[in-house]
mmCIF file of C-alpha atoms in Angstrom:
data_model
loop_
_atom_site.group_PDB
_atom_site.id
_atom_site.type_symbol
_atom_site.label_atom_id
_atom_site.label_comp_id
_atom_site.label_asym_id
_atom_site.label_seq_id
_atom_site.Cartn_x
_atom_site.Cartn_y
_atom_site.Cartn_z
ATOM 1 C CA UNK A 1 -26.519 13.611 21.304
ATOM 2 C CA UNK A 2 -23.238 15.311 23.106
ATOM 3 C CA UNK A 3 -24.468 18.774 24.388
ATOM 4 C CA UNK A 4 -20.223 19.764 23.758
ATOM 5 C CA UNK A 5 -21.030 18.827 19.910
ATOM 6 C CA UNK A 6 -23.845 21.424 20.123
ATOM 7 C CA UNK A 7 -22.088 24.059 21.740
ATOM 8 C CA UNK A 8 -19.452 23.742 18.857
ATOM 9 C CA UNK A 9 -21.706 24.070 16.007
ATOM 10 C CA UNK A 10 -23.241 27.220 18.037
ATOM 11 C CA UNK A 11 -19.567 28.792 18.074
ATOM 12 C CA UNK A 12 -19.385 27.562 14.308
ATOM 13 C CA UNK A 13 -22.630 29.205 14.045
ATOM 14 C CA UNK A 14 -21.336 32.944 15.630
ATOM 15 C CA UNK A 15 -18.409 32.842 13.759
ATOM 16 C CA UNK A 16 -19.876 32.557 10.460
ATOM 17 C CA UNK A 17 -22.586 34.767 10.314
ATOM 18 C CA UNK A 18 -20.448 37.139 12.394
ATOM 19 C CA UNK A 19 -18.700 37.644 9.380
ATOM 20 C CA UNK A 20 -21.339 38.373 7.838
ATOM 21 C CA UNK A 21 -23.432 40.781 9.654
ATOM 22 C CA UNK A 22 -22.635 44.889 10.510
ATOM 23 C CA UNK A 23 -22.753 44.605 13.973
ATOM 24 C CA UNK A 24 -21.393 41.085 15.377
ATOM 25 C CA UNK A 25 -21.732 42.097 19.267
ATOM 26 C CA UNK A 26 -25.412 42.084 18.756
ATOM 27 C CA UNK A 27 -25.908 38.735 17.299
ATOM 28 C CA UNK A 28 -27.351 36.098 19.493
ATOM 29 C CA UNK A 29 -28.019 32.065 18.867
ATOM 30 C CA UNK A 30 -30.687 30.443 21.253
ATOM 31 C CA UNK A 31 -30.425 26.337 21.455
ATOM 32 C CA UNK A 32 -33.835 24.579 21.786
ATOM 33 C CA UNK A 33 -34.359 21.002 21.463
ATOM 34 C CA UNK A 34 -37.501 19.311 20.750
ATOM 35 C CA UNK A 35 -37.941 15.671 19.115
ATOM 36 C CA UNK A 36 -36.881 16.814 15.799
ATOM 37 C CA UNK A 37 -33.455 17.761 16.702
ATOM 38 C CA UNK A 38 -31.722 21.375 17.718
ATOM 39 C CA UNK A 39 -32.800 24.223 16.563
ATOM 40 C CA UNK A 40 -30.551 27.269 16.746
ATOM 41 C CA UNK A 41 -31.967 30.815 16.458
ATOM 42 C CA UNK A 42 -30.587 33.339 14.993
ATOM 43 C CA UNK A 43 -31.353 37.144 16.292
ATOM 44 C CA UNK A 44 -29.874 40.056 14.887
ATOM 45 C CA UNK A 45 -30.156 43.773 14.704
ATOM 46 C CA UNK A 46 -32.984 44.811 12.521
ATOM 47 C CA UNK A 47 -30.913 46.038 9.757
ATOM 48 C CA UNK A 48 -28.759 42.927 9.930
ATOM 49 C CA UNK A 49 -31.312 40.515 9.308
ATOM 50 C CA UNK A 50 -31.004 41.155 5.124
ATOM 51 C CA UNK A 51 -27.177 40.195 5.068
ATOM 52 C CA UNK A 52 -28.129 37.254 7.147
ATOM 53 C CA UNK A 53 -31.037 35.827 4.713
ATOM 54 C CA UNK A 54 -29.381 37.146 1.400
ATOM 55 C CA UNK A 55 -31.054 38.150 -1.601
ATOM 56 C CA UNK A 56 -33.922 35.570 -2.064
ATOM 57 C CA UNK A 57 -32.969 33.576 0.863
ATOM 58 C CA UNK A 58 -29.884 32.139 -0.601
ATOM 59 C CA UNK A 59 -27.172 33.037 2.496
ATOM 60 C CA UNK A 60 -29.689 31.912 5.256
ATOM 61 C CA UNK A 61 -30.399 28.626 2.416
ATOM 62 C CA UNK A 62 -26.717 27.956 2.714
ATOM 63 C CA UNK A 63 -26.384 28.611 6.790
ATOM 64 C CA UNK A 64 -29.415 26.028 6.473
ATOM 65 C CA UNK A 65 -27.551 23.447 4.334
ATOM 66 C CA UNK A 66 -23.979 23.566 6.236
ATOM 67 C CA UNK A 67 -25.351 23.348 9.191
ATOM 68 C CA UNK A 68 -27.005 20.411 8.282
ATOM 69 C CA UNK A 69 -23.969 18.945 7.113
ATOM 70 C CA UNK A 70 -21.918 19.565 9.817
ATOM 71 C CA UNK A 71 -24.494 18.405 12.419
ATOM 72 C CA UNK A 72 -24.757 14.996 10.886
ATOM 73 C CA UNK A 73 -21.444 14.751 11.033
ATOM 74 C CA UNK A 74 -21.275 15.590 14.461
ATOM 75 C CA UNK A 75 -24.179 13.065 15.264
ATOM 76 C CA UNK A 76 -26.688 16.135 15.691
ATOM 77 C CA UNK A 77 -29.911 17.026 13.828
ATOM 78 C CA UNK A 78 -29.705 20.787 13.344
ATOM 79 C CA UNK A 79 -31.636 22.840 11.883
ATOM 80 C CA UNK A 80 -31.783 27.039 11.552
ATOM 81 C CA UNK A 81 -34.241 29.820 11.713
ATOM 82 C CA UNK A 82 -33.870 33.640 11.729
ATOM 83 C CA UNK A 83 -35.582 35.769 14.241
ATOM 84 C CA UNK A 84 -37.451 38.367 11.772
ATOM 85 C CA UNK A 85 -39.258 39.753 14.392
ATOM 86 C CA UNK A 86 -38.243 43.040 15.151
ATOM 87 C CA UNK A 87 -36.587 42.575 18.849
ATOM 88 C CA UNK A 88 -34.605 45.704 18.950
ATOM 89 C CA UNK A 89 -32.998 48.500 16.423
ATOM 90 C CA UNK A 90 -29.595 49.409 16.410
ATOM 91 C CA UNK A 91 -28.513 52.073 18.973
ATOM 92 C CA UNK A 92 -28.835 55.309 17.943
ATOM 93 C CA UNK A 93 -25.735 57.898 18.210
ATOM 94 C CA UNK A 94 -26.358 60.936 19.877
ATOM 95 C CA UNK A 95 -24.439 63.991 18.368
#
């Protein structure tokens, strides 16, 4: 496994699901590798996470299924998971 393939899909990865989120400066992907492959975390804002797992799971099904794709092609076993815990809320103006 090249750790440069990796990196890419992360990049892949951030420029993706920054389209699809509110607030892309906020979105972060951990790497952690185990025996079953990479996993890449997704965390987002709180009120991002919906846009990121769609309506019955369907986007983060998708994220799921081309990352999949391009990691095998890539010679990597990737997998996805969303943070849902609650790490932080969105920063609150003050007027």
């Amino acid at each position: 496994m090249d750790d440069t393939n990796v990196e890419k899909l992360k990049l892949w990865l951030i420029k993706v699901i920054s389209a699809i989120v509110v607030d892309p400066s906020a979105l972060e992907i951990a790497i952690t590798s185990d025996e079953m492959g990479i996993l890449y975390v997704v965390k987002t804002i709180k009120e991002d996470q919906g846009k990121v797992i769609g309506k019955q799971g369907a986007t983060a099904m998708a994220l799921r299924t081309l990352l999949r794709a391009a990691g095998s092609m890539s010679g990597v076993r990737a997998s996805l998971k969303i943070d849902s815990g609650s790490r932080y809320e969105a920063p609150r103006s003050e007027v």
